[in-house]
Amino acid sequence: SNILKKNSNIKKKIGKFNFFTPKNINDFSEFVKDNNVLAFVKIPMSIQYYKIFRFIKKNNIKILSYSNLVFSYKTKDFNIWIKKYLYFPRLLKEINYILFRLFVALGIYSSVSYHFECDERRIKNIQNTFISNLQKIFPKLKLSFYDKIVRINTKYYSDTLNDNLNLSEKYIVVCDSPLVHPAITKFEGKVKKEAGEKYYKELFNFLKMLEKIFKLEIIFCAHPKGEYKNFKNFDLIENNFKVTFGKTKHYISQSKFVLFQASSTIHDAIVLEKPIMQYNSKLISKLTQNKIIDYNSKFNCTIINVEDAKLIDSSIYEKIKLEKKNYSYYKDGLIGFKKGEKDLNQIVDYIKEYI
């Protein structure tokens, strides 16, 4: 925001939208007087922006927020949890968040008037917090961070309404969670070279076995932040299979089935009703193993250890195809709970009708 800085105001029109950048609080104040304002606030919840949040409170501007993505889990590993919260930038962020919530409870900052949320599990978590339960007992205290939560569809589901995808079964698609990733290194340290080389050799053997059984091309959808080049044996994958970045949804639509560990792109496979299967290994990080467990608790799909490649045969496809019924409730209830409606349209329609 430029509100806290010396800058000339900018007013311009892009498409159907007018954009206005206030040069200071007074400039913003004039704008608010002349317009009926609802605010999607995208600045951090931090005391650094105290003036802006106080201004929003004093002018009774309704704050709106939304989340249209489903997130996987909270780690159950105590050692990782400790490292995560002792990491200074994260700790500072948490302190800022706690202070911000305290200021909301004290009436110094505004609460979020309407939060549009796609994740049923997260809605239940919010509604069952200590503060939310206390709010139910003492409604006049205004302790809750969200005044009202409105359910919307996910981005995964909404995108399929926009896309004209021609479905086929040409490939076996791997949605990879990389062995080495900055978040993993931060909390678990560097992966030992020997373990990494062994893992990629085992993963290669596993994928080669699937290729041989089903006589289909393997598409390896790599993570953009994965540090694959650290290991020479990743060359086995790169030289034998097609490795892509940024085209995961396209290849999922062309897949016979999809392999994943803990990638959120698996939601696209579920929306498109593709059979799914998880792959695991004793050589991967604790963080990824925890995520695999969490996803499996929702999908109840087959998990294969890459070290057990020789145990796989063609019957596994019929098994994972039947398992689609295990997560049909997830597709219908959690990803797209209102048929044929796009997430952002739901928000606009609600604002028009109720706010």
PDB file of C-alpha atoms in Angstrom, residues 61-256:
ATOM      1  CA  ILE A  61     -15.873  -0.314   6.437  1.00  0.00           C
ATOM      2  CA  LYS A  62     -16.974  -3.928   6.131  1.00  0.00           C
ATOM      3  CA  ILE A  63     -14.023  -6.289   5.616  1.00  0.00           C
ATOM      4  CA  LEU A  64     -14.481  -9.267   3.289  1.00  0.00           C
ATOM      5  CA  SER A  65     -12.112 -12.209   2.834  1.00  0.00           C
ATOM      6  CA  TYR A  66     -12.160 -15.455   0.909  1.00  0.00           C
ATOM      7  CA  SER A  67     -10.338 -18.760   0.573  1.00  0.00           C
ATOM      8  CA  ASN A  68     -11.095 -20.968  -2.422  1.00  0.00           C
ATOM      9  CA  LEU A  69      -8.339 -23.571  -1.989  1.00  0.00           C
ATOM     10  CA  VAL A  70      -8.306 -26.719   0.149  1.00  0.00           C
ATOM     11  CA  PHE A  71      -5.177 -27.105   2.263  1.00  0.00           C
ATOM     12  CA  SER A  72      -3.981 -30.464   3.411  1.00  0.00           C
ATOM     13  CA  TYR A  73      -2.921 -30.687   7.005  1.00  0.00           C
ATOM     14  CA  LYS A  74      -1.203 -29.580  10.168  1.00  0.00           C
ATOM     15  CA  THR A  75       1.879 -31.568  11.016  1.00  0.00           C
ATOM     16  CA  LYS A  76       1.543 -34.178  13.753  1.00  0.00           C
ATOM     17  CA  ASP A  77       5.287 -34.503  14.234  1.00  0.00           C
ATOM     18  CA  PHE A  78       6.275 -32.646  17.422  1.00  0.00           C
ATOM     19  CA  ASN A  79       9.914 -32.093  16.416  1.00  0.00           C
ATOM     20  CA  ILE A  80       8.904 -30.511  13.101  1.00  0.00           C
ATOM     21  CA  TRP A  81       6.266 -28.406  14.880  1.00  0.00           C
ATOM     22  CA  ILE A  82       8.869 -27.070  17.330  1.00  0.00           C
ATOM     23  CA  LYS A  83      11.329 -26.222  14.525  1.00  0.00           C
ATOM     24  CA  LYS A  84       8.563 -24.561  12.554  1.00  0.00           C
ATOM     25  CA  TYR A  85       7.588 -22.204  15.354  1.00  0.00           C
ATOM     26  CA  LEU A  86      11.144 -21.480  16.452  1.00  0.00           C
ATOM     27  CA  TYR A  87      11.937 -20.284  12.933  1.00  0.00           C
ATOM     28  CA  PHE A  88      12.160 -16.516  13.570  1.00  0.00           C
ATOM     29  CA  PRO A  89      10.230 -15.126  10.543  1.00  0.00           C
ATOM     30  CA  ARG A  90       7.416 -17.594  11.252  1.00  0.00           C
ATOM     31  CA  LEU A  91       7.493 -16.802  14.976  1.00  0.00           C
ATOM     32  CA  LEU A  92       7.324 -13.061  14.239  1.00  0.00           C
ATOM     33  CA  LYS A  93       4.374 -13.646  11.931  1.00  0.00           C
ATOM     34  CA  GLU A  94       2.575 -15.634  14.641  1.00  0.00           C
ATOM     35  CA  ILE A  95       3.191 -12.893  17.254  1.00  0.00           C
ATOM     36  CA  ASN A  96       1.834 -10.264  14.843  1.00  0.00           C
ATOM     37  CA  TYR A  97      -1.217 -12.433  14.213  1.00  0.00           C
ATOM     38  CA  ILE A  98      -1.890 -12.918  17.945  1.00  0.00           C
ATOM     39  CA  LEU A  99      -1.578  -9.161  18.568  1.00  0.00           C
ATOM     40  CA  PHE A 100      -3.886  -8.454  15.640  1.00  0.00           C
ATOM     41  CA  ARG A 101      -6.512 -10.876  16.974  1.00  0.00           C
ATOM     42  CA  LEU A 102      -6.217  -9.277  20.419  1.00  0.00           C
ATOM     43  CA  PHE A 103      -6.830  -5.822  18.926  1.00  0.00           C
ATOM     44  CA  VAL A 104      -9.907  -7.180  17.138  1.00  0.00           C
ATOM     45  CA  ALA A 105     -11.244  -8.636  20.410  1.00  0.00           C
ATOM     46  CA  LEU A 106     -10.631  -5.289  22.162  1.00  0.00           C
ATOM     47  CA  GLY A 107     -12.486  -3.429  19.414  1.00  0.00           C
ATOM     48  CA  ILE A 108      -9.402  -1.551  18.200  1.00  0.00           C
ATOM     49  CA  TYR A 109      -9.515  -3.231  14.773  1.00  0.00           C
ATOM     50  CA  SER A 110     -12.527  -4.490  12.827  1.00  0.00           C
ATOM     51  CA  SER A 111     -13.380  -8.152  12.578  1.00  0.00           C
ATOM     52  CA  VAL A 112     -13.980  -9.724   9.166  1.00  0.00           C
ATOM     53  CA  SER A 113     -17.644  -9.100   8.387  1.00  0.00           C
ATOM     54  CA  TYR A 114     -17.964 -11.864   5.789  1.00  0.00           C
ATOM     55  CA  HIS A 115     -15.503 -14.685   5.121  1.00  0.00           C
ATOM     56  CA  PHE A 116     -16.157 -16.804   2.022  1.00  0.00           C
ATOM     57  CA  GLU A 117     -14.689 -20.270   2.601  1.00  0.00           C
ATOM     58  CA  CYS A 118     -14.601 -23.410   0.436  1.00  0.00           C
ATOM     59  CA  ASP A 119     -13.152 -25.901   2.946  1.00  0.00           C
ATOM     60  CA  GLU A 120     -15.813 -27.537   5.107  1.00  0.00           C
ATOM     61  CA  ARG A 121     -13.179 -28.884   7.486  1.00  0.00           C
ATOM     62  CA  ARG A 122     -11.738 -25.412   8.044  1.00  0.00           C
ATOM     63  CA  ILE A 123     -15.223 -23.974   8.656  1.00  0.00           C
ATOM     64  CA  LYS A 124     -15.816 -26.576  11.364  1.00  0.00           C
ATOM     65  CA  ASN A 125     -12.412 -25.850  12.911  1.00  0.00           C
ATOM     66  CA  ILE A 126     -13.175 -22.112  13.045  1.00  0.00           C
ATOM     67  CA  GLN A 127     -16.619 -22.691  14.514  1.00  0.00           C
ATOM     68  CA  ASN A 128     -15.254 -25.024  17.218  1.00  0.00           C
ATOM     69  CA  THR A 129     -12.443 -22.832  18.559  1.00  0.00           C
ATOM     70  CA  PHE A 130     -12.471 -21.703  22.179  1.00  0.00           C
ATOM     71  CA  ILE A 131     -13.168 -18.097  21.113  1.00  0.00           C
ATOM     72  CA  SER A 132     -16.077 -19.144  18.858  1.00  0.00           C
ATOM     73  CA  ASN A 133     -17.635 -21.210  21.637  1.00  0.00           C
ATOM     74  CA  LEU A 134     -17.183 -18.333  24.080  1.00  0.00           C
ATOM     75  CA  GLN A 135     -18.829 -16.006  21.558  1.00  0.00           C
ATOM     76  CA  LYS A 136     -21.895 -18.279  21.492  1.00  0.00           C
ATOM     77  CA  ILE A 137     -22.229 -17.952  25.266  1.00  0.00           C
ATOM     78  CA  PHE A 138     -21.568 -14.177  25.318  1.00  0.00           C
ATOM     79  CA  PRO A 139     -22.705 -12.884  21.880  1.00  0.00           C
ATOM     80  CA  LYS A 140     -22.374  -9.214  22.865  1.00  0.00           C
ATOM     81  CA  LEU A 141     -18.623  -9.522  23.479  1.00  0.00           C
ATOM     82  CA  LYS A 142     -17.803  -9.654  19.720  1.00  0.00           C
ATOM     83  CA  LEU A 143     -14.744 -11.880  20.212  1.00  0.00           C
ATOM     84  CA  SER A 144     -14.856 -13.820  16.941  1.00  0.00           C
ATOM     85  CA  PHE A 145     -12.537 -12.898  14.106  1.00  0.00           C
ATOM     86  CA  TYR A 146     -15.232 -13.724  11.523  1.00  0.00           C
ATOM     87  CA  ASP A 147     -18.758 -12.326  11.978  1.00  0.00           C
ATOM     88  CA  LYS A 148     -20.207 -14.598   9.306  1.00  0.00           C
ATOM     89  CA  ILE A 149     -18.783 -17.465   7.237  1.00  0.00           C
ATOM     90  CA  VAL A 150     -20.318 -18.222   3.840  1.00  0.00           C
ATOM     91  CA  ARG A 151     -19.598 -21.476   2.032  1.00  0.00           C
ATOM     92  CA  ILE A 152     -18.422 -21.352  -1.610  1.00  0.00           C
ATOM     93  CA  ASN A 153     -17.069 -23.859  -4.121  1.00  0.00           C
ATOM     94  CA  THR A 154     -13.351 -24.477  -4.584  1.00  0.00           C
ATOM     95  CA  LYS A 155     -11.196 -23.022  -7.321  1.00  0.00           C
ATOM     96  CA  TYR A 156     -10.484 -26.601  -8.517  1.00  0.00           C
ATOM     97  CA  TYR A 157     -14.162 -27.226  -9.218  1.00  0.00           C
ATOM     98  CA  SER A 158     -14.805 -23.740 -10.607  1.00  0.00           C
ATOM     99  CA  ASP A 159     -11.911 -23.988 -13.058  1.00  0.00           C
ATOM    100  CA  THR A 160     -13.402 -27.129 -14.609  1.00  0.00           C
ATOM    101  CA  LEU A 161     -16.503 -25.094 -15.481  1.00  0.00           C
ATOM    102  CA  ASN A 162     -14.255 -22.717 -17.439  1.00  0.00           C
ATOM    103  CA  ASP A 163     -12.028 -25.315 -19.112  1.00  0.00           C
ATOM    104  CA  ASN A 164     -12.973 -27.213 -22.236  1.00  0.00           C
ATOM    105  CA  LEU A 165     -10.907 -30.299 -21.476  1.00  0.00           C
ATOM    106  CA  ASN A 166     -10.955 -33.261 -23.837  1.00  0.00           C
ATOM    107  CA  LEU A 167     -10.564 -36.208 -21.471  1.00  0.00           C
ATOM    108  CA  SER A 168      -8.555 -39.260 -22.512  1.00  0.00           C
ATOM    109  CA  GLU A 169      -6.521 -42.091 -20.960  1.00  0.00           C
ATOM    110  CA  LYS A 170      -3.216 -41.736 -22.808  1.00  0.00           C
ATOM    111  CA  TYR A 171      -0.819 -41.327 -19.877  1.00  0.00           C
ATOM    112  CA  ILE A 172       0.119 -42.291 -16.354  1.00  0.00           C
ATOM    113  CA  VAL A 173       0.626 -38.944 -14.618  1.00  0.00           C
ATOM    114  CA  VAL A 174       2.865 -38.333 -11.600  1.00  0.00           C
ATOM    115  CA  CYS A 175       2.091 -35.241  -9.470  1.00  0.00           C
ATOM    116  CA  ASP A 176       5.383 -35.095  -7.640  1.00  0.00           C
ATOM    117  CA  SER A 177       6.204 -33.825  -4.156  1.00  0.00           C
ATOM    118  CA  PRO A 178       9.964 -33.262  -4.395  1.00  0.00           C
ATOM    119  CA  LEU A 179      12.435 -34.997  -2.127  1.00  0.00           C
ATOM    120  CA  VAL A 180      14.215 -31.666  -1.602  1.00  0.00           C
ATOM    121  CA  HIS A 181      12.226 -28.470  -1.236  1.00  0.00           C
ATOM    122  CA  PRO A 182      13.090 -25.255   0.662  1.00  0.00           C
ATOM    123  CA  ALA A 183      10.334 -25.888   3.248  1.00  0.00           C
ATOM    124  CA  ILE A 184      11.642 -29.403   3.919  1.00  0.00           C
ATOM    125  CA  THR A 185      15.259 -28.268   4.199  1.00  0.00           C
ATOM    126  CA  LYS A 186      14.235 -25.491   6.585  1.00  0.00           C
ATOM    127  CA  PHE A 187      12.689 -27.890   9.120  1.00  0.00           C
ATOM    128  CA  GLU A 188      14.515 -31.181   8.549  1.00  0.00           C
ATOM    129  CA  GLY A 189      17.897 -30.177   7.191  1.00  0.00           C
ATOM    130  CA  LYS A 190      19.614 -31.382   4.031  1.00  0.00           C
ATOM    131  CA  VAL A 191      18.829 -34.797   2.568  1.00  0.00           C
ATOM    132  CA  LYS A 192      21.847 -37.102   2.598  1.00  0.00           C
ATOM    133  CA  LYS A 193      23.276 -37.574  -0.877  1.00  0.00           C
ATOM    134  CA  GLU A 194      23.271 -41.363  -0.626  1.00  0.00           C
ATOM    135  CA  ALA A 195      19.618 -41.471   0.488  1.00  0.00           C
ATOM    136  CA  GLY A 196      18.593 -39.131  -2.328  1.00  0.00           C
ATOM    137  CA  GLU A 197      20.359 -41.163  -5.007  1.00  0.00           C
ATOM    138  CA  LYS A 198      18.762 -44.350  -3.668  1.00  0.00           C
ATOM    139  CA  TYR A 199      15.314 -42.775  -3.604  1.00  0.00           C
ATOM    140  CA  TYR A 200      15.408 -41.628  -7.229  1.00  0.00           C
ATOM    141  CA  LYS A 201      16.696 -45.025  -8.349  1.00  0.00           C
ATOM    142  CA  GLU A 202      13.808 -46.720  -6.504  1.00  0.00           C
ATOM    143  CA  LEU A 203      11.296 -44.215  -7.913  1.00  0.00           C
ATOM    144  CA  PHE A 204      12.623 -44.811 -11.422  1.00  0.00           C
ATOM    145  CA  ASN A 205      12.252 -48.605 -11.031  1.00  0.00           C
ATOM    146  CA  PHE A 206       8.713 -48.107  -9.725  1.00  0.00           C
ATOM    147  CA  LEU A 207       7.652 -45.909 -12.646  1.00  0.00           C
ATOM    148  CA  LYS A 208       9.386 -48.170 -15.158  1.00  0.00           C
ATOM    149  CA  MET A 209       7.411 -51.108 -13.807  1.00  0.00           C
ATOM    150  CA  LEU A 210       4.125 -49.206 -14.254  1.00  0.00           C
ATOM    151  CA  GLU A 211       5.132 -48.231 -17.782  1.00  0.00           C
ATOM    152  CA  LYS A 212       5.849 -51.866 -18.625  1.00  0.00           C
ATOM    153  CA  ILE A 213       2.597 -53.203 -17.139  1.00  0.00           C
ATOM    154  CA  PHE A 214       0.228 -50.646 -18.663  1.00  0.00           C
ATOM    155  CA  LYS A 215       2.204 -49.803 -21.821  1.00  0.00           C
ATOM    156  CA  LEU A 216       1.500 -46.107 -21.324  1.00  0.00           C
ATOM    157  CA  GLU A 217       3.795 -43.095 -21.366  1.00  0.00           C
ATOM    158  CA  ILE A 218       4.767 -41.709 -17.954  1.00  0.00           C
ATOM    159  CA  ILE A 219       4.344 -37.930 -17.513  1.00  0.00           C
ATOM    160  CA  PHE A 220       6.317 -36.641 -14.522  1.00  0.00           C
ATOM    161  CA  CYS A 221       4.822 -33.312 -13.361  1.00  0.00           C
ATOM    162  CA  ALA A 222       7.638 -31.781 -11.343  1.00  0.00           C
ATOM    163  CA  HIS A 223       7.205 -29.234  -8.556  1.00  0.00           C
ATOM    164  CA  PRO A 224       8.490 -25.762  -9.580  1.00  0.00           C
ATOM    165  CA  LYS A 225      10.454 -25.398  -6.322  1.00  0.00           C
ATOM    166  CA  GLY A 226      11.847 -28.921  -6.279  1.00  0.00           C
ATOM    167  CA  GLU A 227      15.646 -29.200  -6.206  1.00  0.00           C
ATOM    168  CA  TYR A 228      15.904 -32.199  -8.519  1.00  0.00           C
ATOM    169  CA  LYS A 229      19.320 -31.462  -9.992  1.00  0.00           C
ATOM    170  CA  ASN A 230      20.973 -32.185  -6.629  1.00  0.00           C
ATOM    171  CA  PHE A 231      20.873 -35.901  -7.475  1.00  0.00           C
ATOM    172  CA  LYS A 232      22.454 -37.643 -10.448  1.00  0.00           C
ATOM    173  CA  ASN A 233      19.896 -40.454 -10.398  1.00  0.00           C
ATOM    174  CA  PHE A 234      17.136 -37.979 -11.201  1.00  0.00           C
ATOM    175  CA  ASP A 235      18.648 -38.154 -14.702  1.00  0.00           C
ATOM    176  CA  LEU A 236      17.098 -41.636 -14.941  1.00  0.00           C
ATOM    177  CA  ILE A 237      13.661 -40.042 -14.672  1.00  0.00           C
ATOM    178  CA  GLU A 238      14.474 -37.081 -16.876  1.00  0.00           C
ATOM    179  CA  ASN A 239      16.016 -39.245 -19.625  1.00  0.00           C
ATOM    180  CA  ASN A 240      13.319 -41.927 -19.658  1.00  0.00           C
ATOM    181  CA  PHE A 241      10.089 -40.035 -18.993  1.00  0.00           C
ATOM    182  CA  LYS A 242       8.603 -36.702 -19.996  1.00  0.00           C
ATOM    183  CA  VAL A 243       9.240 -34.170 -17.200  1.00  0.00           C
ATOM    184  CA  THR A 244       6.998 -31.086 -17.283  1.00  0.00           C
ATOM    185  CA  PHE A 245       6.393 -27.934 -15.244  1.00  0.00           C
ATOM    186  CA  GLY A 246       3.151 -25.961 -15.118  1.00  0.00           C
ATOM    187  CA  LYS A 247       1.058 -28.331 -17.257  1.00  0.00           C
ATOM    188  CA  THR A 248      -0.233 -30.657 -14.544  1.00  0.00           C
ATOM    189  CA  LYS A 249      -3.951 -30.099 -15.052  1.00  0.00           C
ATOM    190  CA  HIS A 250      -3.685 -30.664 -18.811  1.00  0.00           C
ATOM    191  CA  TYR A 251      -1.909 -33.989 -18.358  1.00  0.00           C
ATOM    192  CA  ILE A 252      -4.250 -35.081 -15.554  1.00  0.00           C
ATOM    193  CA  SER A 253      -7.139 -34.651 -17.987  1.00  0.00           C
ATOM    194  CA  GLN A 254      -5.291 -37.002 -20.385  1.00  0.00           C
ATOM    195  CA  SER A 255      -4.445 -39.641 -17.754  1.00  0.00           C
ATOM    196  CA  LYS A 256      -5.571 -43.203 -17.185  1.00  0.00           C
TER     197      LYS A 256
END
